[in-house]
Short mmCIF file of C-alpha atoms and ligand atoms in Angstrom, two decimals:
data_model
loop_
_atom_site.label_atom_id
_atom_site.label_comp_id
_atom_site.label_asym_id
_atom_site.label_seq_id
_atom_site.Cartn_x
_atom_site.Cartn_y
_atom_site.Cartn_z
CA MET A 1 -19.89 8.93 9.98
CA LYS A 2 -19.69 7.11 6.65
CA ILE A 3 -16.67 7.84 4.46
CA CYS A 4 -15.86 6.61 0.98
CA VAL A 5 -12.11 6.47 0.27
CA LEU A 6 -11.25 6.38 -3.44
CA GLY A 7 -7.92 4.72 -4.18
CA LEU A 8 -6.66 1.85 -2.00
CA GLY A 9 -2.94 2.25 -2.62
CA TYR A 10 -0.05 3.18 -0.36
CA ILE A 11 -1.87 6.25 1.01
CA GLY A 12 -5.57 5.50 0.51
CA LEU A 13 -5.63 2.09 2.18
CA PRO A 14 -3.79 3.08 5.39
CA THR A 15 -5.95 6.22 5.62
CA ALA A 16 -9.13 4.21 5.11
CA LEU A 17 -8.08 1.69 7.77
CA LEU A 18 -7.12 4.43 10.25
CA LEU A 19 -10.50 6.10 9.78
CA ALA A 20 -12.29 2.78 10.29
CA ALA A 21 -10.20 1.85 13.32
CA HIS A 22 -11.19 5.20 14.85
CA GLY A 23 -14.91 4.80 14.47
CA SER A 24 -15.91 5.77 10.92
CA ASP A 25 -17.74 3.36 8.62
CA VAL A 26 -15.48 3.18 5.59
CA VAL A 27 -16.10 2.02 2.05
CA GLY A 28 -12.77 1.65 0.29
CA VAL A 29 -13.07 2.03 -3.48
CA ASP A 30 -10.59 0.83 -6.04
CA VAL A 31 -11.04 0.29 -9.77
CA LYS A 32 -8.87 -2.82 -9.54
CA GLN A 33 -11.13 -5.77 -8.83
CA GLY A 34 -8.11 -7.78 -7.63
CA VAL A 35 -7.35 -5.27 -4.86
CA VAL A 36 -11.00 -5.23 -3.76
CA ASP A 37 -11.23 -9.04 -3.69
CA CYS A 38 -7.95 -9.34 -1.87
CA LEU A 39 -9.06 -6.93 0.90
CA ASN A 40 -12.51 -8.48 1.28
CA ASN A 41 -10.77 -11.85 1.72
CA GLY A 42 -8.73 -10.43 4.58
CA GLU A 43 -5.48 -10.09 2.62
CA LEU A 44 -3.43 -6.94 2.21
CA PRO A 45 -2.18 -5.97 -1.26
CA PHE A 46 1.18 -4.65 0.00
CA LYS A 47 3.39 -4.67 3.08
CA GLU A 48 3.88 -1.76 5.45
CA PRO A 49 4.92 -1.92 9.11
CA GLY A 50 1.85 -2.23 11.37
CA ILE A 51 -0.74 -2.54 8.62
CA GLU A 52 -1.78 -6.12 9.47
CA ASP A 53 -2.63 -5.14 13.05
CA LEU A 54 -4.42 -2.03 11.84
CA TYR A 55 -6.46 -4.12 9.42
CA LEU A 56 -7.60 -6.37 12.28
CA GLN A 57 -8.73 -3.31 14.26
CA ALA A 58 -10.49 -1.82 11.23
CA LYS A 59 -12.05 -4.77 9.46
CA ASP A 60 -15.48 -4.67 11.12
CA ARG A 61 -16.02 -1.13 9.84
CA PHE A 62 -14.30 -1.51 6.48
CA VAL A 63 -15.48 -2.94 3.19
CA ALA A 64 -13.93 -2.65 -0.28
CA LYS A 65 -15.89 -2.02 -3.48
CA THR A 66 -15.20 -1.01 -7.07
CA ASP A 67 -17.75 1.84 -7.02
CA PRO A 68 -18.52 4.58 -4.52
CA VAL A 69 -21.75 4.69 -2.53
CA ALA A 70 -23.63 7.56 -0.88
CA ALA A 71 -21.69 8.75 2.17
CA ASP A 72 -21.12 11.74 4.47
CA GLY A 73 -17.59 12.25 3.18
CA PHE A 74 -15.45 11.26 0.20
CA LEU A 75 -11.67 11.13 0.29
CA ILE A 76 -9.63 10.96 -2.93
CA ALA A 77 -6.21 9.28 -2.68
CA VAL A 78 -5.49 8.21 -6.25
CA PRO A 79 -2.17 8.63 -8.11
CA THR A 80 -1.24 11.77 -10.03
CA PRO A 81 1.60 10.52 -12.23
CA LEU A 82 3.83 12.57 -14.48
CA ASP A 83 3.71 12.22 -18.23
CA PRO A 84 7.40 11.51 -18.88
CA ALA A 85 7.31 12.89 -22.43
CA THR A 86 5.98 16.35 -21.55
CA LYS A 87 6.81 16.55 -17.82
CA VAL A 88 3.19 17.56 -17.26
CA SER A 89 0.96 16.08 -14.57
CA ASP A 90 -1.52 13.43 -15.60
CA LEU A 91 -4.75 14.30 -13.81
CA SER A 92 -6.82 11.56 -15.40
CA TYR A 93 -7.13 9.52 -12.18
CA ILE A 94 -8.35 12.41 -10.06
CA LYS A 95 -10.75 13.51 -12.79
CA ARG A 96 -12.16 10.01 -12.89
CA ALA A 97 -12.43 9.90 -9.09
CA ALA A 98 -14.34 13.22 -9.07
CA ASP A 99 -16.63 11.93 -11.82
CA MET A 100 -17.30 8.77 -9.80
CA ILE A 101 -18.21 10.81 -6.72
CA ALA A 102 -20.50 13.34 -8.47
CA PRO A 103 -23.57 11.06 -8.88
CA HIS A 104 -23.47 10.24 -5.14
CA LEU A 105 -22.84 13.77 -3.86
CA ARG A 106 -25.49 15.31 -1.56
CA LYS A 107 -25.77 18.74 0.06
CA GLY A 108 -23.64 18.92 3.19
CA ASN A 109 -21.21 16.18 2.06
CA LEU A 110 -17.48 16.82 2.38
CA VAL A 111 -14.97 15.93 -0.36
CA ILE A 112 -11.30 15.74 0.65
CA LEU A 113 -8.43 15.52 -1.82
CA GLU A 114 -5.22 13.92 -0.50
CA SER A 115 -3.51 13.35 -3.87
CA THR A 116 -0.70 15.76 -4.77
CA VAL A 117 -1.73 18.18 -7.54
CA PRO A 118 -0.48 21.32 -9.32
CA PRO A 119 -1.58 24.58 -7.68
CA GLY A 120 -5.14 25.52 -8.61
CA THR A 121 -6.24 21.99 -9.55
CA SER A 122 -8.93 21.88 -6.86
CA GLU A 123 -10.64 25.01 -8.17
CA ARG A 124 -10.04 24.47 -11.88
CA VAL A 125 -10.46 20.73 -12.26
CA ILE A 126 -11.99 18.93 -9.30
CA ILE A 127 -14.65 21.28 -7.96
CA PRO A 128 -16.23 21.89 -11.43
CA ARG A 129 -16.48 18.13 -11.96
CA LEU A 130 -18.10 17.66 -8.56
CA GLU A 131 -20.54 20.46 -9.43
CA GLU A 132 -21.74 18.35 -12.37
CA SER A 133 -23.83 16.73 -9.61
CA GLY A 134 -26.04 19.83 -9.73
CA ILE A 135 -24.83 20.91 -6.28
CA ALA A 136 -22.61 23.98 -5.99
CA VAL A 137 -19.47 24.10 -3.88
CA GLY A 138 -20.49 25.76 -0.66
CA GLU A 139 -23.53 23.50 -0.60
CA PHE A 140 -21.07 20.62 -0.51
CA LEU A 141 -17.80 21.12 1.38
CA TYR A 142 -14.34 20.71 -0.11
CA ALA A 143 -10.82 20.53 1.37
CA HIS A 144 -7.33 19.60 0.30
CA CYS A 145 -5.27 17.70 2.85
CA PRO A 146 -2.06 16.52 1.19
CA GLU A 147 -0.54 13.34 2.55
CA ARG A 148 2.85 13.59 4.23
CA ALA A 149 3.67 10.01 5.20
CA ILE A 150 6.88 8.36 4.09
CA PRO A 151 6.82 4.73 2.84
CA GLY A 152 8.26 2.41 5.47
CA ARG A 153 6.84 4.59 8.28
CA THR A 154 3.47 5.36 6.72
CA LEU A 155 1.23 4.53 9.66
CA ARG A 156 3.35 6.18 12.30
CA GLU A 157 3.69 9.32 10.19
CA MET A 158 -0.01 9.43 9.30
CA VAL A 159 -0.82 9.50 12.99
CA CYS A 160 2.07 11.58 14.36
CA ASN A 161 2.96 14.09 11.60
CA SER A 162 1.41 17.51 11.53
CA ARG A 163 -1.06 18.14 8.69
CA VAL A 164 -2.04 21.08 6.55
CA ILE A 165 -5.72 21.36 5.69
CA GLY A 166 -6.93 23.87 3.14
CA GLY A 167 -10.69 24.23 2.82
CA TYR A 168 -12.76 25.90 0.12
CA ASP A 169 -14.36 27.88 2.96
CA ARG A 170 -14.43 27.98 6.78
CA ASP A 171 -17.04 25.23 7.10
CA SER A 172 -15.06 22.96 4.77
CA THR A 173 -11.87 23.41 6.77
CA ASP A 174 -13.62 22.87 10.09
CA ARG A 175 -15.31 19.68 8.93
CA ALA A 176 -12.09 18.25 7.48
CA VAL A 177 -10.20 19.08 10.68
CA PHE A 178 -12.89 17.28 12.65
CA ILE A 179 -12.41 14.12 10.56
CA TYR A 180 -8.60 14.11 10.73
CA GLN A 181 -8.66 14.77 14.46
CA THR A 182 -10.15 11.31 14.91
CA PHE A 183 -6.74 9.74 14.24
CA VAL A 184 -4.07 12.47 13.80
CA ARG A 185 -2.06 13.29 16.92
CA GLY A 186 0.17 15.91 15.26
CA GLU A 187 -0.77 19.58 14.90
CA ILE A 188 -3.33 20.42 12.21
CA TYR A 189 -2.68 23.72 10.46
CA GLN A 190 -5.44 25.44 8.53
CA THR A 191 -5.29 27.37 5.27
CA ASP A 192 -7.06 27.55 1.90
CA ALA A 193 -7.03 24.78 -0.72
CA ARG A 194 -4.65 26.45 -3.18
CA THR A 195 -2.07 27.20 -0.48
CA ALA A 196 -2.27 23.60 0.75
CA GLU A 197 -1.57 22.40 -2.81
CA PHE A 198 1.44 24.70 -3.03
CA VAL A 199 2.77 23.75 0.43
CA LYS A 200 2.84 20.06 -0.46
CA LEU A 201 4.78 20.73 -3.65
CA MET A 202 7.21 23.01 -1.85
CA GLU A 203 7.95 20.28 0.71
CA ASN A 204 8.95 17.67 -1.85
CA THR A 205 10.72 20.20 -4.07
CA CYS A 206 12.76 21.39 -1.11
CA ARG A 207 13.90 17.83 -0.50
CA ASP A 208 14.70 17.26 -4.15
CA VAL A 209 16.76 20.44 -4.45
CA ASN A 210 18.64 19.59 -1.26
CA ILE A 211 19.41 16.07 -2.47
CA ALA A 212 20.66 17.59 -5.74
CA LEU A 213 22.93 19.86 -3.74
CA ALA A 214 24.31 16.86 -1.84
CA ASN A 215 24.89 15.07 -5.15
CA GLU A 216 26.67 18.09 -6.56
CA PHE A 217 28.81 18.29 -3.42
CA ALA A 218 29.72 14.61 -3.93
CA LYS A 219 31.01 15.28 -7.43
CA LEU A 220 32.83 18.43 -6.34
CA ALA A 221 34.41 16.57 -3.42
CA GLU A 222 35.79 13.99 -5.80
CA GLU A 223 37.33 16.75 -7.89
CA CYS A 224 38.77 18.40 -4.76
CA SER A 225 40.15 15.15 -3.26
CA ILE A 226 37.77 15.32 -0.31
CA ASN A 227 35.56 12.71 1.30
CA VAL A 228 32.11 14.29 1.02
CA TRP A 229 30.64 12.10 3.74
CA GLU A 230 33.10 13.37 6.31
CA ALA A 231 32.71 16.92 4.99
CA ILE A 232 28.89 16.77 5.25
CA THR A 233 29.07 15.44 8.80
CA LEU A 234 31.30 18.35 9.76
CA ALA A 235 29.28 21.00 7.91
CA ASN A 236 26.13 19.72 9.58
CA LYS A 237 27.65 20.57 12.97
CA HIS A 238 26.75 24.17 12.09
CA PRO A 239 23.47 24.97 13.81
CA ARG A 240 21.84 26.25 10.61
CA VAL A 241 23.21 23.73 8.10
CA SER A 242 21.55 20.40 7.30
CA ILE A 243 22.94 18.82 4.14
CA LEU A 244 21.30 15.61 2.94
CA SER A 245 23.07 12.51 1.61
CA PRO A 246 24.31 11.95 -1.93
CA GLY A 247 23.17 8.82 -3.69
CA PRO A 248 22.56 7.16 -7.06
CA GLY A 249 19.52 9.33 -7.77
CA VAL A 250 16.05 10.09 -6.49
CA GLY A 251 13.35 7.47 -6.84
CA GLY A 252 9.86 6.94 -5.53
CA HIS A 253 6.59 8.30 -6.73
CA CYS A 254 6.76 11.79 -5.24
CA ILE A 255 10.06 13.61 -4.94
CA ALA A 256 11.15 12.96 -8.51
CA ILE A 257 7.74 14.02 -9.82
CA ASP A 258 6.22 16.74 -7.67
CA PRO A 259 8.76 19.47 -8.53
CA TRP A 260 7.51 19.31 -12.12
CA PHE A 261 3.94 19.91 -10.88
CA LEU A 262 5.16 23.13 -9.32
CA THR A 263 6.85 24.40 -12.46
CA GLU A 264 4.76 22.92 -15.28
CA ASN A 265 2.93 26.19 -15.88
CA SER A 266 5.80 28.51 -15.13
CA THR A 267 8.26 30.19 -17.46
CA GLN A 268 10.33 31.52 -14.56
CA CYS A 269 11.87 28.58 -12.78
CA ARG A 270 15.42 27.36 -13.21
CA MET A 271 16.65 25.93 -9.93
CA VAL A 272 13.88 23.38 -9.56
CA SER A 273 14.37 21.89 -13.02
CA THR A 274 18.16 21.99 -12.69
CA ALA A 275 17.90 20.02 -9.44
CA ARG A 276 15.74 17.46 -11.22
CA GLU A 277 18.34 17.12 -13.95
CA VAL A 278 21.15 16.72 -11.42
CA ASN A 279 19.30 13.97 -9.59
CA ASP A 280 18.14 12.25 -12.76
CA SER A 281 21.70 12.12 -14.03
CA MET A 282 23.08 10.30 -11.00
CA PRO A 283 22.60 6.80 -12.49
CA ASN A 284 24.70 8.00 -15.44
CA TYR A 285 27.36 9.18 -13.02
CA MET A 286 27.34 5.82 -11.22
CA LEU A 287 27.76 4.04 -14.54
CA HIS A 288 30.62 6.36 -15.41
CA ILE A 289 32.32 5.20 -12.18
CA ALA A 290 31.69 1.54 -13.03
CA ARG A 291 33.00 2.03 -16.55
CA SER A 292 36.22 3.55 -15.25
CA LEU A 293 36.84 0.39 -13.19
CA LEU A 294 35.72 -2.22 -15.70
CA HIS A 295 37.06 -0.83 -18.96
CA ASP A 296 39.55 -3.59 -19.65
CA ILE A 297 37.52 -6.56 -18.45
CA ARG A 298 36.05 -8.80 -21.13
CA ASP A 299 32.34 -9.57 -20.91
CA PRO A 300 31.97 -7.63 -17.67
CA VAL A 301 29.28 -8.59 -15.18
CA ILE A 302 27.81 -6.11 -12.70
CA SER A 303 25.86 -7.17 -9.61
CA ILE A 304 23.35 -4.63 -8.37
CA PHE A 305 22.74 -4.78 -4.63
CA GLY A 306 19.49 -2.95 -3.99
CA VAL A 307 16.82 -2.18 -6.56
CA ALA A 308 14.32 -0.59 -4.14
CA TYR A 309 14.21 3.19 -4.48
CA LYS A 310 15.41 3.61 -0.90
CA GLY A 311 16.52 1.66 2.14
CA ASN A 312 14.60 -0.98 4.09
CA ILE A 313 11.53 -1.05 1.85
CA GLY A 314 10.55 -3.24 -1.09
CA ASP A 315 9.18 -0.42 -3.25
CA THR A 316 10.86 -0.08 -6.67
CA ARG A 317 8.73 2.71 -8.12
CA GLY A 318 10.96 5.14 -9.98
CA SER A 319 14.05 3.46 -8.60
CA PRO A 320 17.33 4.86 -9.96
CA ALA A 321 18.42 1.21 -10.21
CA LEU A 322 16.24 0.79 -13.27
CA LYS A 323 17.90 3.59 -15.20
CA PHE A 324 21.35 2.37 -14.14
CA ILE A 325 20.53 -1.15 -15.36
CA ARG A 326 19.14 0.04 -18.70
CA LEU A 327 22.18 2.23 -19.34
CA ALA A 328 24.56 -0.52 -18.30
CA GLU A 329 22.88 -3.09 -20.52
CA ASN A 330 23.06 -0.69 -23.45
CA GLU A 331 26.80 -0.55 -22.92
CA GLY A 332 27.09 -4.32 -22.97
CA TYR A 333 27.34 -5.11 -19.27
CA ALA A 334 25.60 -8.23 -18.03
CA ILE A 335 23.48 -7.40 -14.99
CA ARG A 336 22.44 -9.44 -11.97
CA CYS A 337 20.14 -8.06 -9.30
CA HIS A 338 19.77 -8.76 -5.62
CA ASP A 339 17.39 -7.08 -3.17
CA PRO A 340 16.29 -8.72 0.07
CA PHE A 341 13.14 -6.57 0.32
CA VAL A 342 11.79 -6.59 -3.22
CA ARG A 343 9.34 -9.27 -4.32
CA GLU A 344 8.84 -8.26 -7.94
CA PHE A 345 11.04 -6.35 -10.33
CA LEU A 346 11.40 -5.94 -14.08
CA TYR A 347 14.61 -7.98 -13.91
CA PRO A 348 15.05 -11.36 -12.22
CA LEU A 349 16.10 -11.18 -8.59
CA MET A 350 18.71 -13.56 -7.20
CA ASP A 351 19.96 -14.29 -3.72
CA MET A 352 23.11 -12.48 -2.73
CA ALA A 353 25.58 -15.30 -3.28
CA ASP A 354 24.21 -16.14 -6.75
CA ALA A 355 24.10 -12.51 -7.80
CA ALA A 356 27.77 -12.10 -6.86
CA ALA A 357 29.12 -15.42 -8.14
CA GLY A 358 31.48 -14.83 -11.07
CA SER A 359 30.72 -11.09 -11.12
CA ASP A 360 33.25 -8.33 -11.68
CA CYS A 361 31.72 -5.51 -9.69
CA ILE A 362 29.08 -5.07 -7.00
CA VAL A 363 27.24 -1.77 -7.15
CA VAL A 364 25.37 -0.94 -3.94
CA LEU A 365 22.50 1.33 -4.95
CA THR A 366 20.13 1.07 -1.98
CA ASP A 367 20.84 1.81 1.67
CA HIS A 368 19.24 -1.29 3.17
CA ASP A 369 20.58 -1.66 6.71
CA ARG A 370 21.10 -5.36 6.02
CA PHE A 371 23.82 -4.52 3.52
CA ARG A 372 25.97 -3.08 6.31
CA ALA A 373 26.45 -6.58 7.69
CA ILE A 374 27.37 -8.33 4.42
CA ASP A 375 30.34 -10.63 4.90
CA PRO A 376 32.40 -10.06 1.71
CA ALA A 377 34.32 -13.30 2.35
CA ARG A 378 31.16 -15.19 1.28
CA LEU A 379 31.06 -13.63 -2.17
CA ARG A 380 32.71 -15.59 -4.99
CA MET A 381 33.53 -12.81 -7.41
CA ARG A 382 35.55 -13.06 -10.61
CA THR A 383 36.95 -9.55 -10.04
CA LYS A 384 36.69 -7.94 -6.65
CA TYR A 385 35.32 -4.45 -7.25
CA VAL A 386 32.64 -2.83 -5.18
CA ILE A 387 31.06 0.59 -5.70
CA ASP A 388 29.23 1.96 -2.69
CA ALA A 389 26.80 4.68 -3.75
CA ARG A 390 25.40 5.03 -0.22
CA ASN A 391 28.50 4.82 1.94
CA ILE A 392 27.02 2.02 4.00
CA LEU A 393 29.54 -0.81 3.73
CA ASP A 394 32.33 -1.51 6.19
CA HIS A 395 35.02 -0.53 3.70
CA GLU A 396 37.99 -1.74 5.71
CA GLN A 397 36.44 -5.19 5.95
CA TRP A 398 35.86 -5.32 2.18
CA ILE A 399 39.42 -4.17 1.52
CA ARG A 400 40.73 -6.87 3.85
CA GLN A 401 38.86 -9.41 1.72
CA GLY A 402 40.69 -8.20 -1.37
CA PHE A 403 38.06 -5.83 -2.75
CA ALA A 404 38.84 -2.57 -4.46
CA VAL A 405 36.31 -0.17 -2.94
CA ARG A 406 34.99 2.94 -4.69
CA VAL A 407 32.68 5.19 -2.71
CA LEU A 408 30.50 7.85 -4.33
CA GLY A 409 31.79 11.24 -3.21
CA ASP A 410 35.06 10.02 -1.74
CA GLY A 411 37.93 11.71 -3.55
CA SER A 412 40.26 11.49 -0.58
CA LEU A 413 41.48 7.95 -0.72
CA VAL A 414 43.98 6.78 -3.25
CA ARG A 415 46.02 3.78 -2.31
CA PRO A 416 48.45 1.73 -4.36
CA MET A 417 47.44 -1.60 -5.77
CA PRO A 418 49.60 -4.46 -4.50
CA LEU A 419 51.28 -6.53 -7.16
CA GLU A 420 49.78 -9.82 -6.14
CA GLU A 421 48.10 -12.49 -8.17
CA GLY A 422 44.36 -12.72 -8.06
CA LEU A 423 43.83 -9.01 -7.69
CA PRO A 424 42.15 -6.85 -10.29
CA PRO A 425 43.95 -6.33 -13.60
CA ALA A 426 46.22 -3.42 -14.37
CA GLY A 427 45.08 -0.11 -15.71
CA LEU A 428 43.27 0.79 -12.54
CA TYR A 429 45.61 3.31 -11.08
CA PRO A 430 43.58 6.45 -10.72
CA THR A 431 44.68 9.18 -13.03
CA ASP A 432 42.65 11.83 -11.28
CA PRO A 433 41.04 12.17 -7.89
CA ALA A 434 37.58 11.63 -9.28
CA ARG A 435 38.61 8.10 -10.12
CA SER A 436 40.13 7.38 -6.75
CA ILE A 437 39.79 3.89 -5.46
CA ALA A 438 40.70 2.19 -2.22
CA MET A 439 42.61 -1.02 -2.81
CA PRO A 440 43.73 -3.85 -0.57
CA LEU A 441 47.14 -3.01 0.82
CA PRO A 442 50.12 -5.07 1.88
CA SER A 443 50.98 -3.88 5.37
CA SER A 444 54.41 -2.60 4.32
CA ILE A 445 52.95 0.25 2.28
CA PRO A 446 52.04 3.13 4.56
CA LEU A 447 48.57 4.54 4.20
CA LEU A 448 49.37 7.90 5.59
CA SER A 449 52.19 10.29 4.81
CA PRO A 450 54.33 11.58 7.69
CA ASP A 451 52.19 14.68 8.07
CA GLY A 452 49.24 12.40 8.66
CA ARG A 453 47.47 13.26 5.41
CA GLU A 454 46.65 10.82 2.64
CA LYS A 455 48.43 11.61 -0.60
CA TYR A 456 47.69 10.99 -4.24
CA LEU A 457 50.07 8.76 -6.01
N1 LIG B 1 17.41 10.35 -1.04
C1 LIG B 1 18.75 10.66 -1.25
N2 LIG B 1 19.40 11.37 -0.27
C2 LIG B 1 18.77 11.76 0.87
C3 LIG B 1 17.41 11.45 1.07
C4 LIG B 1 16.75 10.73 0.08
O1 LIG B 1 19.35 10.34 -2.26
O2 LIG B 1 19.43 12.38 1.71
C5 LIG B 1 16.69 9.59 -2.08
C6 LIG B 1 16.13 8.28 -1.57
O3 LIG B 1 17.09 7.27 -1.63
C7 LIG B 1 14.98 8.06 -2.53
C8 LIG B 1 14.48 9.47 -2.82
O4 LIG B 1 15.53 10.33 -2.44
O5 LIG B 1 15.42 7.49 -3.74
C9 LIG B 1 13.21 9.87 -2.12
O6 LIG B 1 13.17 9.32 -0.81
P1 LIG B 1 12.66 10.17 0.45
O7 LIG B 1 12.85 9.35 1.64
O8 LIG B 1 13.29 11.51 0.46
O9 LIG B 1 11.12 10.47 0.13
P2 LIG B 1 9.84 9.60 -0.32
O10 LIG B 1 9.65 9.80 -1.79
O11 LIG B 1 9.87 8.21 0.17
O12 LIG B 1 8.67 10.39 0.48
C10 LIG B 1 8.54 11.79 0.29
C11 LIG B 1 8.45 12.47 1.65
N3 LIG B 1 8.57 13.91 1.51
C12 LIG B 1 9.49 14.63 2.20
O13 LIG B 1 10.28 14.13 2.96
C13 LIG B 1 9.48 16.10 1.99
C14 LIG B 1 7.14 12.11 2.33
O14 LIG B 1 6.99 12.84 3.54
C15 LIG B 1 5.98 12.43 1.39
O15 LIG B 1 4.73 12.07 1.98
C16 LIG B 1 6.17 11.60 0.13
O16 LIG B 1 7.40 12.03 -0.49
C17 LIG B 1 4.98 11.86 -0.78
O17 LIG B 1 4.17 10.94 -0.94
O18 LIG B 1 4.83 12.99 -1.27
#
């Protein structure tokens, strides 16, 4: 079977290579000449675990081009970004992809859409454009099969996750199932195209709302003098509770965007947009924390550890780090960035020691596992503050090295600041639990009160 895959990005390229490695002849199409040249020269335009090996298995049946060719099937995996001004989906890429396919479409061909779209887009936007070929839907087959793979585990998830396939009609669904069965080992569930569109948006919206809830819990915990991380662990012992983790905000190209696709045409929805606002405001909240620590330091310097949108990947799309940096710069903070996974960013990237040298505060924004093992003794700070937005550092070790540690969502820990030279300047005693901060302690000051509970000073 010959399949044309339009869009050779984070979803399209792995899908194209999986199809080729499992016996299809694949023409990968991308409008970027650089991507096409790169692939035809045996290079991969981005990193993803396992993709080099997959490319070697696929390369004899894979070629990249800038235009589609006649084929048995066409698969669209192009971006559907959000217009930030209106919060409305930008369907220009999928429209263009459909227009590129139409001249090559023949009776009996199958067109699959993997890109995430607002409900009804297949019927209202894509199918009519494909019908410009002169062939009616029904004569060609059409299905929506939204991608479900998570960056960092894309290949494994593309093979092992279950899939939802929604066809225009029975034949469309059956043919699409047949194609995905060549490489998918998870269950394949069948429905109609509009339901499949809705299901995909519900999945990412569910995650966004749940992250917003975790973020709200973090702020409430600070107000209630609770450590939210401990509280979440305990609440999650309930068999029907599964709270996610708070953090500095939601990044990436899906979860922060797709909820708007669900609501863009609705006048009814409140919770979805409120969750978006909660998550979008987390960089502001992190800056508020930094400001409360740094308010009496002249020419303050902040070191950002982690600019990727999430842990253990080098992807910075939509990263909350960017908003944090812009806000911080607008307030006059000098910013230095370090990320061991990221190759390119809008701001210069430095190695860890350089990013920390002479700085006043490290802000850990990304949960890279490597950050857990940082030896704080190696960091030559001017002022030893660290803010851990992901609760991943070994806090006791940082405190032993003289750092004042502030953890997002930890309102439980308020310790006195020792009156020693070289420690952070005065004015840092927390005035309310939300500003709590763990400080290095001389051993003579007890951490716990006689009843075993930590107390506010
Ligand atoms: N995050 C938190 N707390 C959490 C979990 C995540 O703050 O408990 C943050 C992350 O740090 C990151 C953002 O949310 O900034 C999104 O990361 P993610 O791992 O939740 O999701 P994505 O965007 O990498 O991938 C999602 C996945 N969808 C779901 O898990 C429902 C993936 O399966 C989809 O294929 C992908 O969106 C997509 O392309 O739609």
